[in-house]
XYZ file of N, CA and C in Angstrom:
426
model
N -5.302 9.242 6.371
C -4.772 7.905 6.591
C -3.699 8.010 7.679
N -3.772 7.120 8.650
C -2.811 7.149 9.754
C -1.446 6.628 9.302
N -0.455 6.894 10.132
C 0.893 6.400 9.834
C 0.953 4.882 9.774
N 0.245 4.221 10.698
C 0.216 2.751 10.687
C -0.442 2.229 9.413
N -1.495 2.918 8.964
C -2.161 2.489 7.734
C -1.236 2.642 6.530
N -0.489 3.737 6.486
C 0.458 3.938 5.392
C 1.548 2.864 5.405
N 2.055 2.553 6.597
C 3.077 1.499 6.690
C 2.514 0.150 6.248
N 1.296 -0.156 6.680
C 0.680 -1.429 6.279
C 0.476 -1.470 4.774
N 0.120 -0.342 4.194
C -0.037 -0.284 2.743
C 1.296 -0.563 2.041
N 2.378 0.022 2.531
C 3.703 -0.230 1.949
C 4.098 -1.700 2.092
N 3.821 -2.270 3.248
C 4.130 -3.690 3.480
C 3.331 -4.561 2.507
N 2.076 -4.208 2.310
C 1.221 -4.963 1.381
C 1.731 -4.822 -0.050
N 2.129 -3.606 -0.429
C 2.696 -3.406 -1.766
C 3.964 -4.249 -1.950
N 4.745 -4.399 -0.879
C 5.960 -5.224 -0.965
C 5.602 -6.674 -1.245
N 4.530 -7.176 -0.636
C 4.097 -8.553 -0.885
C 3.604 -8.706 -2.329
N 2.865 -7.720 -2.796
C 2.390 -7.749 -4.191
C 3.585 -7.704 -5.145
N 4.567 -6.864 -4.837
C 5.767 -6.760 -5.680
C 6.506 -8.097 -5.736
N 6.568 -8.791 -4.615
C 7.205 -10.109 -4.602
C 6.475 -11.057 -5.548
N 5.165 -11.059 -5.486
C 4.373 -11.951 -6.341
C 4.616 -11.645 -7.818
N 4.582 -10.364 -8.172
C 4.861 -9.991 -9.557
C 6.308 -10.325 -9.939
N 7.235 -10.106 -9.028
C 8.641 -10.409 -9.304
C 8.856 -11.873 -9.629
N 8.244 -12.745 -8.837
C 8.365 -14.185 -9.087
C 7.711 -14.535 -10.425
N 6.561 -13.922 -10.715
C 5.877 -14.199 -11.981
C 6.733 -13.773 -13.175
N 7.334 -12.571 -13.116
C 8.169 -12.121 -14.216
C 9.422 -12.991 -14.367
N 9.981 -13.418 -13.250
C 11.128 -14.329 -13.299
C 10.722 -15.644 -13.958
N 9.555 -16.144 -13.606
C 9.048 -17.376 -14.210
C 8.881 -17.201 -15.718
N 8.341 -16.071 -16.127
C 8.197 -15.810 -17.558
C 9.539 -15.744 -18.261
N 10.527 -15.138 -17.585
C 11.877 -15.058 -18.161
C 12.496 -16.440 -18.326
N 12.128 -17.373 -17.470
C 12.636 -18.738 -17.597
C 11.891 -19.523 -18.669
N 10.580 -19.358 -18.711
C 9.757 -20.223 -19.560
C 9.656 -19.772 -21.021
N 9.526 -18.510 -21.255
C 9.329 -18.028 -22.627
C 10.448 -18.470 -23.563
N 11.720 -18.324 -23.186
C 12.783 -18.793 -24.091
C 12.730 -20.293 -24.359
N 12.277 -21.071 -23.383
C 12.182 -22.523 -23.583
C 11.150 -22.863 -24.658
N 10.030 -22.154 -24.641
C 8.989 -22.393 -25.650
C 9.445 -21.854 -27.006
N 10.038 -20.662 -27.007
C 10.492 -20.061 -28.270
C 11.564 -20.908 -28.947
N 12.415 -21.534 -28.147
C 13.485 -22.367 -28.711
C 12.998 -23.770 -29.069
N 11.752 -24.072 -28.737
C 11.201 -25.395 -29.033
C 11.643 -26.471 -28.057
N 12.309 -26.077 -26.976
C 12.733 -27.059 -25.972
C 11.548 -27.616 -25.195
N 10.509 -26.812 -25.087
C 9.268 -27.243 -24.447
C 8.148 -27.010 -25.451
N 7.383 -28.043 -25.726
C 6.271 -27.954 -26.676
C 5.000 -27.527 -25.935
N 4.275 -26.590 -26.523
C 3.055 -26.072 -25.911
C 2.077 -27.208 -25.622
N 1.971 -28.152 -26.523
C 1.050 -29.276 -26.319
C 1.424 -30.093 -25.083
N 2.698 -30.123 -24.743
C 3.146 -30.901 -23.582
C 2.836 -30.218 -22.249
N 2.561 -28.915 -22.310
C 2.321 -28.185 -21.061
C 0.914 -27.610 -20.984
N 0.114 -27.839 -22.008
C -1.219 -27.239 -22.069
C -2.108 -27.673 -20.902
N -2.044 -28.918 -20.520
C -2.906 -29.422 -19.454
C -2.148 -29.925 -18.239
N -0.841 -30.001 -18.351
C -0.050 -30.547 -17.246
C 1.266 -29.793 -17.182
N 1.515 -29.134 -16.065
C 2.736 -28.329 -16.000
C 3.949 -29.116 -15.514
N 3.818 -30.411 -15.348
C 4.933 -31.242 -14.912
C 5.975 -31.488 -15.986
N 5.730 -31.009 -17.183
C 6.675 -31.231 -18.271
C 7.685 -30.099 -18.437
N 7.663 -29.130 -17.537
C 8.664 -28.066 -17.560
C 9.950 -28.573 -16.931
N 11.079 -27.994 -17.297
C 12.335 -28.357 -16.628
C 12.248 -28.029 -15.134
N 13.108 -28.673 -14.368
C 13.047 -28.569 -12.903
C 13.097 -27.132 -12.391
N 14.013 -26.321 -12.892
C 14.150 -24.934 -12.405
C 12.870 -24.150 -12.646
N 12.291 -24.315 -13.813
C 11.051 -23.626 -14.140
C 9.918 -24.091 -13.223
N 9.862 -25.375 -12.960
C 8.824 -25.917 -12.078
C 9.016 -25.423 -10.647
N 10.254 -25.312 -10.242
C 10.602 -24.815 -8.903
C 10.069 -23.390 -8.711
N 10.317 -22.515 -9.675
C 9.859 -21.129 -9.591
C 8.332 -21.074 -9.708
N 7.763 -21.926 -10.536
C 6.309 -21.996 -10.655
C 5.676 -22.396 -9.331
N 6.282 -23.346 -8.655
C 5.769 -23.756 -7.345
C 5.808 -22.594 -6.363
N 6.867 -21.780 -6.442
C 6.939 -20.624 -5.559
C 5.862 -19.611 -5.912
N 5.631 -19.389 -7.189
C 4.570 -18.465 -7.586
C 3.226 -18.938 -7.037
N 2.942 -20.226 -7.177
C 1.696 -20.777 -6.635
C 1.635 -20.588 -5.123
N 2.773 -20.687 -4.472
C 2.837 -20.532 -3.023
C 2.479 -19.109 -2.586
N 2.630 -18.138 -3.486
C 2.278 -16.750 -3.149
C 0.768 -16.552 -3.014
N 0.004 -17.602 -3.291
C -1.457 -17.532 -3.165
C -1.967 -18.492 -2.096
N -1.088 -18.841 -1.175
C -1.490 -19.692 -0.051
C -1.542 -18.845 1.217
N -0.524 -18.837 2.034
C -0.527 -18.016 3.247
C -0.793 -16.529 2.972
N -0.237 -15.957 1.909
C -0.507 -14.532 1.684
C -1.988 -14.182 1.558
N -2.824 -15.125 1.171
C -4.261 -14.843 1.096
C -4.792 -14.464 2.484
N -4.312 -15.165 3.513
C -4.727 -14.835 4.880
C -4.176 -13.472 5.299
N -2.989 -13.139 4.830
C -2.407 -11.825 5.088
C -3.271 -10.737 4.452
N -3.624 -10.926 3.182
C -4.434 -9.934 2.484
C -5.806 -9.768 3.145
N -6.383 -10.857 3.623
C -7.685 -10.764 4.302
C -7.571 -9.916 5.566
N -6.512 -10.124 6.334
C -6.313 -9.332 7.552
C -6.097 -7.862 7.215
N -5.325 -7.599 6.177
C -5.087 -6.216 5.742
C -6.407 -5.565 5.329
N -7.229 -6.299 4.591
C -8.526 -5.762 4.159
C -9.400 -5.414 5.367
N -9.370 -6.253 6.376
C -10.141 -5.972 7.593
C -9.623 -4.695 8.262
N -8.307 -4.573 8.360
C -7.723 -3.367 8.963
C -8.195 -2.105 8.254
N -8.189 -2.135 6.933
C -8.599 -0.948 6.187
C -10.111 -0.743 6.240
N -10.864 -1.822 6.330
C -12.325 -1.685 6.415
C -12.737 -1.003 7.715
N -12.045 -1.327 8.789
C -12.400 -0.743 10.088
C -11.521 0.452 10.444
N -10.556 0.760 9.576
C -9.635 1.892 9.768
C -8.898 1.799 11.101
N -8.340 0.624 11.356
C -7.591 0.402 12.588
C -6.500 -0.631 12.317
N -5.250 -0.266 12.634
C -4.115 -1.170 12.453
C -3.399 -1.303 13.800
N -3.563 -2.446 14.474
C -2.856 -2.645 15.743
C -1.339 -2.702 15.526
N -0.587 -2.157 16.477
C 0.870 -2.117 16.361
C 1.511 -3.486 16.259
N 1.056 -4.425 17.077
C 1.632 -5.776 17.031
C 1.339 -6.418 15.685
N 0.114 -6.221 15.180
C -0.225 -6.756 13.862
C 0.699 -6.174 12.798
N 0.960 -4.869 12.886
C 1.832 -4.213 11.907
C 3.226 -4.830 11.925
N 3.771 -5.054 13.110
C 5.091 -5.693 13.216
C 5.072 -7.106 12.649
N 4.013 -7.840 12.962
C 3.891 -9.205 12.430
C 3.749 -9.191 10.915
N 3.024 -8.215 10.378
C 2.859 -8.099 8.921
C 4.209 -7.862 8.261
N 5.002 -6.962 8.844
C 6.336 -6.696 8.298
C 7.186 -7.965 8.333
N 7.198 -8.654 9.462
C 7.970 -9.890 9.579
C 7.475 -10.967 8.632
N 6.154 -11.046 8.465
C 5.585 -12.038 7.559
C 6.071 -11.806 6.132
N 5.970 -10.575 5.667
C 6.378 -10.278 4.287
C 7.878 -10.486 4.126
N 8.651 -10.107 5.114
C 10.091 -10.363 5.069
C 10.360 -11.869 4.959
N 9.622 -12.664 5.723
C 9.796 -14.128 5.648
C 9.412 -14.665 4.274
N 8.446 -14.024 3.621
C 8.042 -14.449 2.275
C 9.168 -14.188 1.272
N 9.868 -13.068 1.440
C 11.008 -12.772 0.566
C 12.119 -13.799 0.775
N 12.394 -14.122 2.026
C 13.426 -15.123 2.318
C 13.010 -16.472 1.744
N 11.757 -16.844 1.965
C 11.239 -18.114 1.449
C 11.342 -18.166 -0.074
N 10.922 -17.092 -0.744
C 10.969 -17.064 -2.203
C 12.406 -17.136 -2.715
N 13.300 -16.429 -2.043
C 14.705 -16.458 -2.456
C 15.253 -17.887 -2.369
N 15.003 -18.537 -1.259
C 15.486 -19.915 -1.094
C 14.819 -20.832 -2.115
N 13.515 -20.700 -2.267
C 12.761 -21.573 -3.162
C 13.220 -21.423 -4.615
N 13.510 -20.195 -5.024
C 13.867 -19.932 -6.423
C 15.355 -20.082 -6.712
N 16.166 -20.280 -5.679
C 17.614 -20.435 -5.909
C 18.055 -21.835 -5.484
N 18.536 -21.979 -4.282
C 19.089 -23.261 -3.831
C 18.035 -24.308 -3.556
N 16.839 -23.864 -3.204
C 15.713 -24.740 -2.866
C 16.065 -25.740 -1.765
N 16.839 -25.298 -0.807
C 17.136 -26.150 0.355
C 15.866 -26.250 1.190
N 15.291 -27.431 1.202
C 13.950 -27.618 1.746
C 13.871 -27.258 3.228
N 14.842 -27.643 4.035
C 14.772 -27.333 5.461
C 14.857 -25.828 5.696
N 15.742 -25.154 4.996
C 15.839 -23.693 5.144
C 14.552 -23.035 4.661
N 14.049 -23.514 3.574
C 12.797 -22.980 3.040
C 11.663 -23.184 4.041
N 11.628 -24.360 4.666
C 10.595 -24.650 5.666
C 10.691 -23.697 6.850
N 11.902 -23.418 7.311
C 12.061 -22.511 8.454
C 11.540 -21.116 8.113
N 11.801 -20.647 6.912
C 11.294 -19.340 6.495
C 9.766 -19.374 6.409
N 9.238 -20.447 5.854
C 7.784 -20.603 5.749
C 7.148 -20.652 7.132
N 7.749 -21.437 8.015
C 7.194 -21.608 9.356
C 7.259 -20.298 10.142
N 8.350 -19.549 9.983
C 8.453 -18.247 10.650
C 7.318 -17.334 10.190
N 7.045 -17.336 8.900
C 5.948 -16.535 8.373
C 4.607 -16.994 8.903
N 4.428 -18.294 8.993
C 3.183 -18.847 9.528
C 2.975 -18.409 10.975
N 4.024 -18.494 11.774
C 3.931 -18.083 13.186
C 3.603 -16.599 13.278
N 4.297 -15.772 12.514
C 4.037 -14.330 12.547
C 2.619 -14.001 12.080
N 2.174 -14.670 11.045
C 0.821 -14.432 10.545
C -0.219 -14.854 11.586
N 0.018 -15.973 12.242
C -0.903 -16.452 13.280
C -0.959 -15.474 14.452
N 0.197 -15.034 14.909
C 0.236 -14.055 16.004
C -0.459 -12.765 15.580
N -0.192 -12.333 14.356
C -0.839 -11.132 13.838
C -2.350 -11.249 13.821
N -2.848 -12.388 13.380
C -4.292 -12.609 13.346
C -4.878 -12.631 14.756
N -4.200 -13.310 15.657
C -4.690 -13.356 17.046
C -4.749 -11.947 17.625
N -3.680 -11.164 17.406
C -3.668 -9.783 17.894
C -4.791 -8.978 17.257
N -4.980 -9.130 15.969
C -6.021 -8.384 15.271
C -7.399 -8.697 15.846
N -7.675 -9.955 16.043
C -8.982 -10.358 16.582
C -9.174 -9.775 17.979
N -8.182 -9.925 18.833
C -8.299 -9.415 20.216
C -8.460 -7.900 20.209
N -7.600 -7.215 19.466
C -7.678 -5.747 19.427
C -9.015 -5.259 18.895
N -9.520 -5.895 17.861
C -10.796 -5.459 17.290
C -11.955 -5.726 18.244
N -11.872 -6.825 18.982
C -12.933 -7.120 19.946
C -12.898 -6.116 21.101
N -11.728 -5.610 21.442
C -11.593 -4.639 22.535
C -11.911 -3.219 22.089
N -11.581 -2.900 20.843
C -11.725 -1.526 20.351
C -13.118 -1.273 19.802
N -13.641 -2.209 19.042
C -14.945 -1.979 18.380
C -16.102 -2.454 19.222
């Protein structure tokens, strides 16, 4: 495995760790609410809008980890399938995952929408550039 492949693997593990981290945080918020009877299971069985705001906020972030990151994971899978990781893509992948951490932090704490949007948009731009680089590099190399 090349050095770039190892770095991309670490970056990917960081994104997975973020997703699990948000999920465990969500569980830490929600489980006590159900155990204390503050939230009734019947009220949330088919509609998650009955959770308190903070819990819903973190849940929204968890759901968000399956939006743009899906495109990231697809690009990573392509890199490993062809055993080639372009340098620019690697830098964009690192920046993308870093932006996801910033986005998640904002979303799960202050939830300042404009700041959250800037982090999201930065990740979108980096992911787009990464994909463009990947496509061009693969067309030139393969």
